[in-house]
Each structure stands twice: as C-alpha cells, then as structure tokens.
Short mmCIF file of C-alpha atoms in Angstrom, two decimals:
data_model
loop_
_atom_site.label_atom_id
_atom_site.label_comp_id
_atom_site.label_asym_id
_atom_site.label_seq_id
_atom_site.Cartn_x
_atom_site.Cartn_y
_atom_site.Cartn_z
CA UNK Z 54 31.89 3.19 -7.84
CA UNK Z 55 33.47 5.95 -9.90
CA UNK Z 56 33.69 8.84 -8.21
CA UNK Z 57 32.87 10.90 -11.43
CA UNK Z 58 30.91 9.04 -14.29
CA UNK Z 59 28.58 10.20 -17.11
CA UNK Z 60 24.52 9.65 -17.07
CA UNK Z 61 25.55 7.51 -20.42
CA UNK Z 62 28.01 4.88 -18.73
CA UNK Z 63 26.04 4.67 -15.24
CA UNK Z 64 22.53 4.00 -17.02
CA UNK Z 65 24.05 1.66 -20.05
CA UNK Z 66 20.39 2.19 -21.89
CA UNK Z 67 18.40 0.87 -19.17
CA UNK Z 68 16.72 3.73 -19.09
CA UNK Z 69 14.48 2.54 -21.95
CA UNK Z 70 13.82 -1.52 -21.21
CA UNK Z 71 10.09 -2.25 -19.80
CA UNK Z 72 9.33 -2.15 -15.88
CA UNK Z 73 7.55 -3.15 -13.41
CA UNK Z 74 3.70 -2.71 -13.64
CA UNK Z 75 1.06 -3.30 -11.04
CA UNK Z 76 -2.73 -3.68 -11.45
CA UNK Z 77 -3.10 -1.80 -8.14
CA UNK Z 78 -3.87 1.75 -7.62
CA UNK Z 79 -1.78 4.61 -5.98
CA UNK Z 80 -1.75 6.47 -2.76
CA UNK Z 81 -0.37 8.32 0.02
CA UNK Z 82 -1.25 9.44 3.45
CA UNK Z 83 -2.62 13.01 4.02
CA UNK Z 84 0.06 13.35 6.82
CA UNK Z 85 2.85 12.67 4.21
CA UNK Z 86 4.24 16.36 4.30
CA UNK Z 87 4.27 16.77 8.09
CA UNK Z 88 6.11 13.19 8.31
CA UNK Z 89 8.75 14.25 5.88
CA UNK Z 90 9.33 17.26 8.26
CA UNK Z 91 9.59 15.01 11.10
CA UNK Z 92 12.20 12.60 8.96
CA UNK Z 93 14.18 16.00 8.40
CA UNK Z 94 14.49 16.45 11.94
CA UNK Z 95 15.30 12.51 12.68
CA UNK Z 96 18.38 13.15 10.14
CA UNK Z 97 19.87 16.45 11.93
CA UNK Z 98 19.22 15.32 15.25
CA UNK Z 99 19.52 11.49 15.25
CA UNK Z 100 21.89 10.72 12.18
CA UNK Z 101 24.76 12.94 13.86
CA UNK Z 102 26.73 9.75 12.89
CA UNK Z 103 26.78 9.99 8.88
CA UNK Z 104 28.47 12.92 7.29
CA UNK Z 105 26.67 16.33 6.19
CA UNK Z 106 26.53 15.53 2.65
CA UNK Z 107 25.03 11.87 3.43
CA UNK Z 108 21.98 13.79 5.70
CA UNK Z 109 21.75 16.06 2.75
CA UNK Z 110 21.29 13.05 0.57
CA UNK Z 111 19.24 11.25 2.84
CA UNK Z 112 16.66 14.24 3.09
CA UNK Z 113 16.37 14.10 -0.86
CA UNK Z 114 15.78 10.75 -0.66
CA UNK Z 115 12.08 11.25 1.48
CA UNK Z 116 12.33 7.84 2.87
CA UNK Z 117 9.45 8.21 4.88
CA UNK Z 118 7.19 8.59 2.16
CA UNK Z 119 7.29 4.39 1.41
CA UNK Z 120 5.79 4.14 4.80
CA UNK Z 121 3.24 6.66 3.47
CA UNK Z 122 2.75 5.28 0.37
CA UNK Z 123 3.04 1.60 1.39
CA UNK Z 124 -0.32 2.45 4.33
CA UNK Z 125 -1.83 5.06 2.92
CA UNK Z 126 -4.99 4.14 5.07
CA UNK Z 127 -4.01 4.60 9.18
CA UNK Z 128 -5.70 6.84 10.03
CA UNK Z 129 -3.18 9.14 12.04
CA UNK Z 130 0.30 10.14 11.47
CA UNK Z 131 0.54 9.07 15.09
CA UNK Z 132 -0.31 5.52 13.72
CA UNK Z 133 1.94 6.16 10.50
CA UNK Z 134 4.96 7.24 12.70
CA UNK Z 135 6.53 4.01 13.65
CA UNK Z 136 6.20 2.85 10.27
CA UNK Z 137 7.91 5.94 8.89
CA UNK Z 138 10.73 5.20 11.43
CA UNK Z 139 11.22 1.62 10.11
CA UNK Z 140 11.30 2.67 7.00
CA UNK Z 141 13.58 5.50 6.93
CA UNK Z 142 16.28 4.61 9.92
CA UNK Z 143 16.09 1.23 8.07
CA UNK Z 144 17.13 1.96 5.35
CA UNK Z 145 20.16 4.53 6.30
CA UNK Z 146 21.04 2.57 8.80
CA UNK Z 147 21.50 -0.15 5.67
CA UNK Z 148 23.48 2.47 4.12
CA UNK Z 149 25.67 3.47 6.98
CA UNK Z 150 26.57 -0.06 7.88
CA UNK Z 151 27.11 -1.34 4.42
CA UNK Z 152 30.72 -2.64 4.25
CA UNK Z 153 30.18 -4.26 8.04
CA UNK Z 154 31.29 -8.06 9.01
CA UNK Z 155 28.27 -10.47 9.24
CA UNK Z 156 29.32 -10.67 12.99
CA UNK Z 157 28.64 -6.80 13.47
CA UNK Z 158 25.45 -6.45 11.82
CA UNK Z 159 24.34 -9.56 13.97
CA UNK Z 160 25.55 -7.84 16.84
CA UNK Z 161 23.82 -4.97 15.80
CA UNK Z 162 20.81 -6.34 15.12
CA UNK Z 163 20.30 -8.06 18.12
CA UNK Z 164 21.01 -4.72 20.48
CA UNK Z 165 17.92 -2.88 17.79
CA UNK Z 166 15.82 -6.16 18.64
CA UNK Z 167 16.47 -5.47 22.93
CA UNK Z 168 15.26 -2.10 22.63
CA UNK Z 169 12.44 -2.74 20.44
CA UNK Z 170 11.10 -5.97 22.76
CA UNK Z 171 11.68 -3.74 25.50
CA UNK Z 172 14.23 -6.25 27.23
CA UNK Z 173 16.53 -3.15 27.35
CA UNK Z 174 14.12 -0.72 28.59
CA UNK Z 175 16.86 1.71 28.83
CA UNK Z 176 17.06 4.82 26.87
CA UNK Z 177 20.42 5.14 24.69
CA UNK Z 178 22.43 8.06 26.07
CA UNK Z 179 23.40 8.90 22.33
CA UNK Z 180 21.32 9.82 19.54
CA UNK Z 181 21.72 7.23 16.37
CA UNK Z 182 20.36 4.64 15.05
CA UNK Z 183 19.57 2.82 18.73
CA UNK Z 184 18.24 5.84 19.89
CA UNK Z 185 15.71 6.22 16.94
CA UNK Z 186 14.70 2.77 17.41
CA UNK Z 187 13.98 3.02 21.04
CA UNK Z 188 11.53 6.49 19.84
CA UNK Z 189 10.06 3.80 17.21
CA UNK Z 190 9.10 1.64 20.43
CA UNK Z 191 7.78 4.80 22.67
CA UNK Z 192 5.51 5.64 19.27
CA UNK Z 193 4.18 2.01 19.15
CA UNK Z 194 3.23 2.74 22.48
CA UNK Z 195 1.56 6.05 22.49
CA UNK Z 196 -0.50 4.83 19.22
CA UNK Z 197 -1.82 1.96 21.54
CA UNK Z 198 -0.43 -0.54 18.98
CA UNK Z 199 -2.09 -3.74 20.05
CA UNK Z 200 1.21 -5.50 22.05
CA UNK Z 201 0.51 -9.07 20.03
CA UNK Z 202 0.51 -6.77 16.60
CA UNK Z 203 3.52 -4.49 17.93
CA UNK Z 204 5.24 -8.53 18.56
CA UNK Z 205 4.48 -9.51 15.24
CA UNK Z 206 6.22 -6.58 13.98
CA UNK Z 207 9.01 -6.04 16.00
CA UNK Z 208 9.62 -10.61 14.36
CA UNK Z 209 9.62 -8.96 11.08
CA UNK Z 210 12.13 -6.36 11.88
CA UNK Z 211 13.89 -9.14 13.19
CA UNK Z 212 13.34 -10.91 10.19
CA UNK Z 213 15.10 -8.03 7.99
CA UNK Z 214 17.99 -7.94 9.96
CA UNK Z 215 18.79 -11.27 9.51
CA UNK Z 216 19.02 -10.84 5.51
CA UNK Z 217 21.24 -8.01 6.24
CA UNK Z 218 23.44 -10.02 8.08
CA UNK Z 219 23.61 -12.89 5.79
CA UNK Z 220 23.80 -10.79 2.45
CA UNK Z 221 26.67 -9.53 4.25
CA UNK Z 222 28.46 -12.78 3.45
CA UNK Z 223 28.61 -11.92 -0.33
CA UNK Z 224 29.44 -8.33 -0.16
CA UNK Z 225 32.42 -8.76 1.48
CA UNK Z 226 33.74 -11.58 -0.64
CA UNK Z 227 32.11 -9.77 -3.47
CA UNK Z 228 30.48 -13.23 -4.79
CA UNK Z 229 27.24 -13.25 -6.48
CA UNK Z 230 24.79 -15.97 -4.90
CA UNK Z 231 22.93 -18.69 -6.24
CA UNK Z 232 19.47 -18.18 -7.19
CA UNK Z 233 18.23 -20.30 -4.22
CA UNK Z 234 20.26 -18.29 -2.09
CA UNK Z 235 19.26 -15.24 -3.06
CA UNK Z 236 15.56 -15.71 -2.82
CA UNK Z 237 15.60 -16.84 1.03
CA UNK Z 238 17.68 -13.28 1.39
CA UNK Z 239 16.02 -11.67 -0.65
CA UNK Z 240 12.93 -11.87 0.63
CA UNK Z 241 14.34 -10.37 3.77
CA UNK Z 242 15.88 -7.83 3.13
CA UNK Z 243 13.02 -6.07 0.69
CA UNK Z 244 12.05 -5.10 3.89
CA UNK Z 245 8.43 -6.04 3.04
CA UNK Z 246 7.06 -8.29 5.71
CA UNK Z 247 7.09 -5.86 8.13
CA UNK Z 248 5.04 -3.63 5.85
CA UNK Z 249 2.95 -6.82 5.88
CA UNK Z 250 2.64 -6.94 9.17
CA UNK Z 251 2.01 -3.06 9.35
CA UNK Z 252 -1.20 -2.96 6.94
CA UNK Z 253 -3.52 -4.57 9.83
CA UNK Z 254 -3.07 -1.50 11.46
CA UNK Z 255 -5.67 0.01 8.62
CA UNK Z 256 -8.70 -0.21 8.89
CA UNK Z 257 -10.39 -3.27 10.75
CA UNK Z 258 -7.73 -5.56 9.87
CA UNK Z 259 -6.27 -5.55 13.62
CA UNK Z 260 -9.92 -7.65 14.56
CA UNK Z 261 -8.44 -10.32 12.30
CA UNK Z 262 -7.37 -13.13 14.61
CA UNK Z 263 -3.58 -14.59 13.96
CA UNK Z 264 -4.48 -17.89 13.08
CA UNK Z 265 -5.21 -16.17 9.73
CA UNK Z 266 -1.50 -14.39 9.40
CA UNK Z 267 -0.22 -17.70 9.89
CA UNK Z 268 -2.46 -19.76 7.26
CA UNK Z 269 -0.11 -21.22 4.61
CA UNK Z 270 -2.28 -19.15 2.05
CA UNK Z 271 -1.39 -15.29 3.52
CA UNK Z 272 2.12 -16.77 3.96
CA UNK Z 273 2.44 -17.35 0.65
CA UNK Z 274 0.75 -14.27 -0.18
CA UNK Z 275 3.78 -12.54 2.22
CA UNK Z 276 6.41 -13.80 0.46
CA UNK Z 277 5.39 -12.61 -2.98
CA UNK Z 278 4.78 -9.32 -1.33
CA UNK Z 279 8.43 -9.12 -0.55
CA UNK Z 280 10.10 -10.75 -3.16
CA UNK Z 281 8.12 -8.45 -5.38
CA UNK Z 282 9.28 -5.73 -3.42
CA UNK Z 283 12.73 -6.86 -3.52
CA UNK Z 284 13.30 -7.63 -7.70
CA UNK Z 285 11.31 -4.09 -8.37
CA UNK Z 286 14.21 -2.70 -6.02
CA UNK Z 287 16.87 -4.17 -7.67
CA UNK Z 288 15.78 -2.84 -11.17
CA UNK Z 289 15.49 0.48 -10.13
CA UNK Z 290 18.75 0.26 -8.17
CA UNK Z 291 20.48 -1.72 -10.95
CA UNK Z 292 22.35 0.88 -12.48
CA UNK Z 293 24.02 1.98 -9.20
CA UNK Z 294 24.83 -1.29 -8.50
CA UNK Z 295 26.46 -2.73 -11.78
CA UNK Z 296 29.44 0.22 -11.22
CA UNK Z 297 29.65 -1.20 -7.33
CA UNK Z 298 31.42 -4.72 -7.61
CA UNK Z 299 30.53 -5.11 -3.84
CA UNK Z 300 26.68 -4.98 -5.02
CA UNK Z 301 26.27 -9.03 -5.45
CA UNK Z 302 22.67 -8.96 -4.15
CA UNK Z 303 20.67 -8.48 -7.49
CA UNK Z 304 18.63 -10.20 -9.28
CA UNK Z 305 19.92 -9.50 -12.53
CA UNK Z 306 23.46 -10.09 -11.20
CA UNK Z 307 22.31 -13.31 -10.41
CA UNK Z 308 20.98 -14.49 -13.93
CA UNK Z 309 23.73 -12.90 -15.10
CA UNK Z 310 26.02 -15.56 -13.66
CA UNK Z 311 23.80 -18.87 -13.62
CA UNK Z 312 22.96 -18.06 -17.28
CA UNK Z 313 26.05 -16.98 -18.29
CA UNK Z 314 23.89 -14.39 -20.03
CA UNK Z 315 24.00 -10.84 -21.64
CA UNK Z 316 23.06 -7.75 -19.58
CA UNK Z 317 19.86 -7.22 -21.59
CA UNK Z 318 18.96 -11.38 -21.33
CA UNK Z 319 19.23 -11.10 -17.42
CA UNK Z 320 17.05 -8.35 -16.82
CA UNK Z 321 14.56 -9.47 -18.72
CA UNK Z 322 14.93 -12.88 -16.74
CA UNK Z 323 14.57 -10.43 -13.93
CA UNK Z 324 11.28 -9.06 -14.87
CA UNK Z 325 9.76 -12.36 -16.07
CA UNK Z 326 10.02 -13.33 -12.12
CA UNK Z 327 8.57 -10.85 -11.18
CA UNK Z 328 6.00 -11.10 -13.35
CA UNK Z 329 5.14 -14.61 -12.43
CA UNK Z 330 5.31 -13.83 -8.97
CA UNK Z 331 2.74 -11.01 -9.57
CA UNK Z 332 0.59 -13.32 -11.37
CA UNK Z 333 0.78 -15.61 -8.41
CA UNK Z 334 -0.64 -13.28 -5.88
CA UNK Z 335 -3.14 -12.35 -8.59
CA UNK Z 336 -4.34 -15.78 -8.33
CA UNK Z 337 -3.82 -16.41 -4.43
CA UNK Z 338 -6.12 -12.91 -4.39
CA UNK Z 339 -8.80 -14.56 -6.41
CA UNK Z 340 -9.25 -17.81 -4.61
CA UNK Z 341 -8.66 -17.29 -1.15
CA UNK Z 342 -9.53 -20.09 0.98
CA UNK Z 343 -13.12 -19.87 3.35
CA UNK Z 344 -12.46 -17.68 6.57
CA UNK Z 345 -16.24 -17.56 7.67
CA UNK Z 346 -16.93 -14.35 9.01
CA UNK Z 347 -13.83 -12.73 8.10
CA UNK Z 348 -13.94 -13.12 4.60
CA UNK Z 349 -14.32 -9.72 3.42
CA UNK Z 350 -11.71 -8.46 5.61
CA UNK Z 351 -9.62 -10.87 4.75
CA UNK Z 352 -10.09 -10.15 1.02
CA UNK Z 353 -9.86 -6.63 1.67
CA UNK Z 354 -6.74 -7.06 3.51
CA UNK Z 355 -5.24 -9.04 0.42
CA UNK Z 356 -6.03 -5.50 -1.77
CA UNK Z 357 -4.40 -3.59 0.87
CA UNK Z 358 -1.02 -5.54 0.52
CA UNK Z 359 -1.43 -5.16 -3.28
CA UNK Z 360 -1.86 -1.61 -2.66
CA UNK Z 361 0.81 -1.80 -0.59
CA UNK Z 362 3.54 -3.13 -2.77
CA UNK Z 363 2.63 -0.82 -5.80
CA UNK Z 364 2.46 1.83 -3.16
CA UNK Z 365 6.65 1.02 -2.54
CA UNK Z 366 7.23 0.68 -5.93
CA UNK Z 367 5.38 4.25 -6.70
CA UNK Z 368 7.82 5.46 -4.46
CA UNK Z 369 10.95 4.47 -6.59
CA UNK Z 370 9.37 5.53 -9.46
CA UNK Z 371 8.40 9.49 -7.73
CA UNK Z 372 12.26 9.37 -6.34
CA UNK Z 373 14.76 11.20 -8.43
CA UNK Z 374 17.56 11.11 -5.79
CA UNK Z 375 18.54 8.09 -4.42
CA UNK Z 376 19.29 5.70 -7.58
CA UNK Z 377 20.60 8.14 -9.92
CA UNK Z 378 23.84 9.08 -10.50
CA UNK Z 379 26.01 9.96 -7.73
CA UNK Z 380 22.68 10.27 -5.46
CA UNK Z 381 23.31 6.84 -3.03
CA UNK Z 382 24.92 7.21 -0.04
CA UNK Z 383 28.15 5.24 1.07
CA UNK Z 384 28.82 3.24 3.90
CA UNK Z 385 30.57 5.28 6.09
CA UNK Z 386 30.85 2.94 9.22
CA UNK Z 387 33.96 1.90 10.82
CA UNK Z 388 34.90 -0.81 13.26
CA UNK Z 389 35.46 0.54 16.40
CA UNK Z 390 38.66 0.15 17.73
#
C-alpha cells in the first residue's frame, strides 16, 4: 500500500454501496471497559515484539471488544477473558506474521496449539504471542472452563490456524483463489468457530451434551456463522485491501476474477452471498431438528450465535481505526536467521 493516499482513492465510493444487515440485536458485556484496560496492558507488556506505532494502532483498534460483543452473556469478565485473548492476540498476531512462509505459520501454529493442550506445560521465558497464549490457557483454567469445552475450543483455534497457513499460499504468490478455495479458507480464518464454540459458555448452553455440536444441522449452522463472519470482514476491510496486491483473500477479489467483472458487479456478488447464507441460517433457525429435552436450549443457543455474528459485525461497524486509511497495521515479522 501507498504510504500516503487520499480518503478519495483508498475508499473508490464504497463508502456509499449497501451492507451487511442482520435481523439480530446488539450487545456488549458490562465488563467491556475493564477488558479493554486489560488488552492495553497485553499490548505494552506482551506485544514488546511489534513496533510503538503498531501497539498504538493496535490499542485504537479495541480488539477485545468482538469478544465482548460476540458473548455479551458470560457472566464474568473472568469467563470473558480467554475469549478476549483469542480475539485480540489473534488477530495481531495475524498482523505481525502477515508476509510469513506457509511452513512458519504451521510451525507456529503448532508451538500455540502445545501450550494451549498443555503438552508444553512450560511457561515461555519471553513475553509475545506464546506467552499470551499460555495466560489464555491459565484463564481457561481459573474460570473452571469445563476441560471437554476448553478441548473443543482449543480444535477451533486449531482450526483458524490452519486457514492462516494455507491463505498463506496466495499471499505470497499474490494469486487470487478460486471460489471453492476460498470458501474452505475462508471459513477458517473468520475466526468464527471458535466464537462458536465459545457461546456455550453463556448461559446453560455448557449442559448441552456434544452429540448436539456435532449434529450435521449445528454444523451447518457453524459454517454460515463463519463464512458470514468472514464476507462481512472482507467488505469492511475491502478498501484496505484493493491498494495491497498481497491481499488475495477477498471475496470481492474473487468475483472479481472468476467473473471477469467490474468493481461495483463483484461486491454486489459479494453481498448477495452473504445474503443467501444469512437466509440459510434464518431457515436452519426456524426448523431445527427434535432434540427432546434440549430443545429450547438448543433454540436459544441458535439466537445466541445469531447474536453473536451481528455482535462481530457491530464491532466493524463501531471501529473507526483499523480499516480506514492508514489505520492497519503491517507485518512486521522477520525470519529469523
């Protein structure tokens, strides 16, 4: 990207083309101030590894409150701390290790996934992004996650990093993907399904047994969640990434190739997706199958991930820092040597 462009060139009138809407309502947690305070603190004393202006950034960019937004309903910030984590050292670790070889961020990912199963019990000596993921795994423990939930969501994690890895495929031969393609990474690296997996921590969700996570119906309902999650990201993020060539993983990008179509065409191709994807889960809501006893929870548990992807998307829509102009942070990572 230009170092120095003009609001005009970097939003090229998308400004004013429709968006994302969601038939769910909005909210945060009550803890939401206190955990941005705590994220402040995560970036001075944990993110010694990015420069002073990208912490600076990063603490505009209250990353934490999508975790707050996204489960507005635990009922502690003790609870909503590990999610916060995720969700912040997530994404800047994203950032930090953007222009990295699909072998490193595999390598990478599979260190985070030791600490977090606990098969490296061992504290990292430096603060970072290791050592904020081994305080996301002391957190899980002091909120008594329940350990088969805390598994579950520790897969997800797992699940993310693997997108990461593969996306970086096409950033760093700066090809745009087939549609196919996309969607399998896509719904990855939203980021989503361990939000998913997060929301049975409200309420009474966690007496759900897993047998229901795993029907075919709440699967399906999963992957709308994130590829929701992920096209509503890359509209808000579009005009960032149409000045970074690098940026292949979009949506837009995508029709803009297969169709051989205008700007305007593919994000409107774009939206339509997500639209019909919305409409899905809208349907999937209203005719879930029997589960007995369960059934209200279950159907309440639907609402909540409803809630919960509006609740990320209010979040790009109340931030004014991170996709505007000159407001995203660069990889600054560098192969050791």
């Amino acid at each position: 990207m230009k170092t120095s462009i003009s609001d005009e060139e970097f939003y090229a009138g998308l400004q004013d083309l429709p968006k994302p809407r969601y038939p769910f309502q909005d909210f945060i947690h009550n803890n939401f101030q206190q955990q941005r305070e705590e994220y402040y603190q995560w970036i001075d004393t944990e993110y010694v590894i990015h420069s002073r202006e990208a912490r600076e950034k990063h603490k505009k960019h209250h990353l934490t409150d999508i975790a707050a937004r996204g489960c507005p309903f635990l009922k502690t910030i003790e609870e909503l701390r590990p999610l916060a984590n995720y969700a912040s050292n997530g994404a800047m670790m994203d950032d930090y290790f953007d222009r990295c070889s699909h072998e490193e961020m595999y390598e990478i990912a599979s260190n985070i996934t030791d600490i977090l199963t606990g098969d490296n019990p061992n504290e990292p000596t430096e603060n970072g992004v290791y050592h904020l993921f081994w305080v996301l795994r002391q957190d899980a423990i002091k909120c008594k996650l329940p350990e088969h939930l805390y598994k579950r969501f520790v897969n997800s994690i797992q699940y993310v990093f693997m997108g990461y890895a593969d996306e970086k495929v096409y950033y760093r031969t700066n090809t745009i993907p087939p549609l196919p393609v996309y969607l399998i990474i896509r719904e990855a690296t939203s980021g989503a399904q361990p939000f998913s997996d997060y929301v049975v921590m409200q309420k009474d969700y966690r007496k759900l047994p897993d047998e229901i996570f795993e029907h075919p119906h709440i699967r399906r309902i999963y992957t709308l969640c994130s590829l929701m999650i992920g096209i509503h990201n890359d509209i808000i993020s579009l005009p960032k990434e149409l000045h970074r060539e690098e940026d292949t993983m979009n949506l837009v990008k995508v029709f803009q190739k297969q169709n051989n179509s205008t700007l305007y065409e593919a994000y409107m191709a774009a939206l339509a997706l997500h639209d019909e994807y919305l409409e899905e889960f809208l349907i999937l809501q209203k005719h879930i199958p029997p589960f007995n006893h369960f059934q209200n929870l279950v159907e309440e548990y639907v609402q909540d991930l409803g809630i919960m992807v509006s609740g990320v998307y209010a979040w790009h829509t109340n931030d004014t820092t991170r996709y505007v102009n000159g407001g995203y942070v660069e990889g600054e990572y560098t192969k050791p040597e």
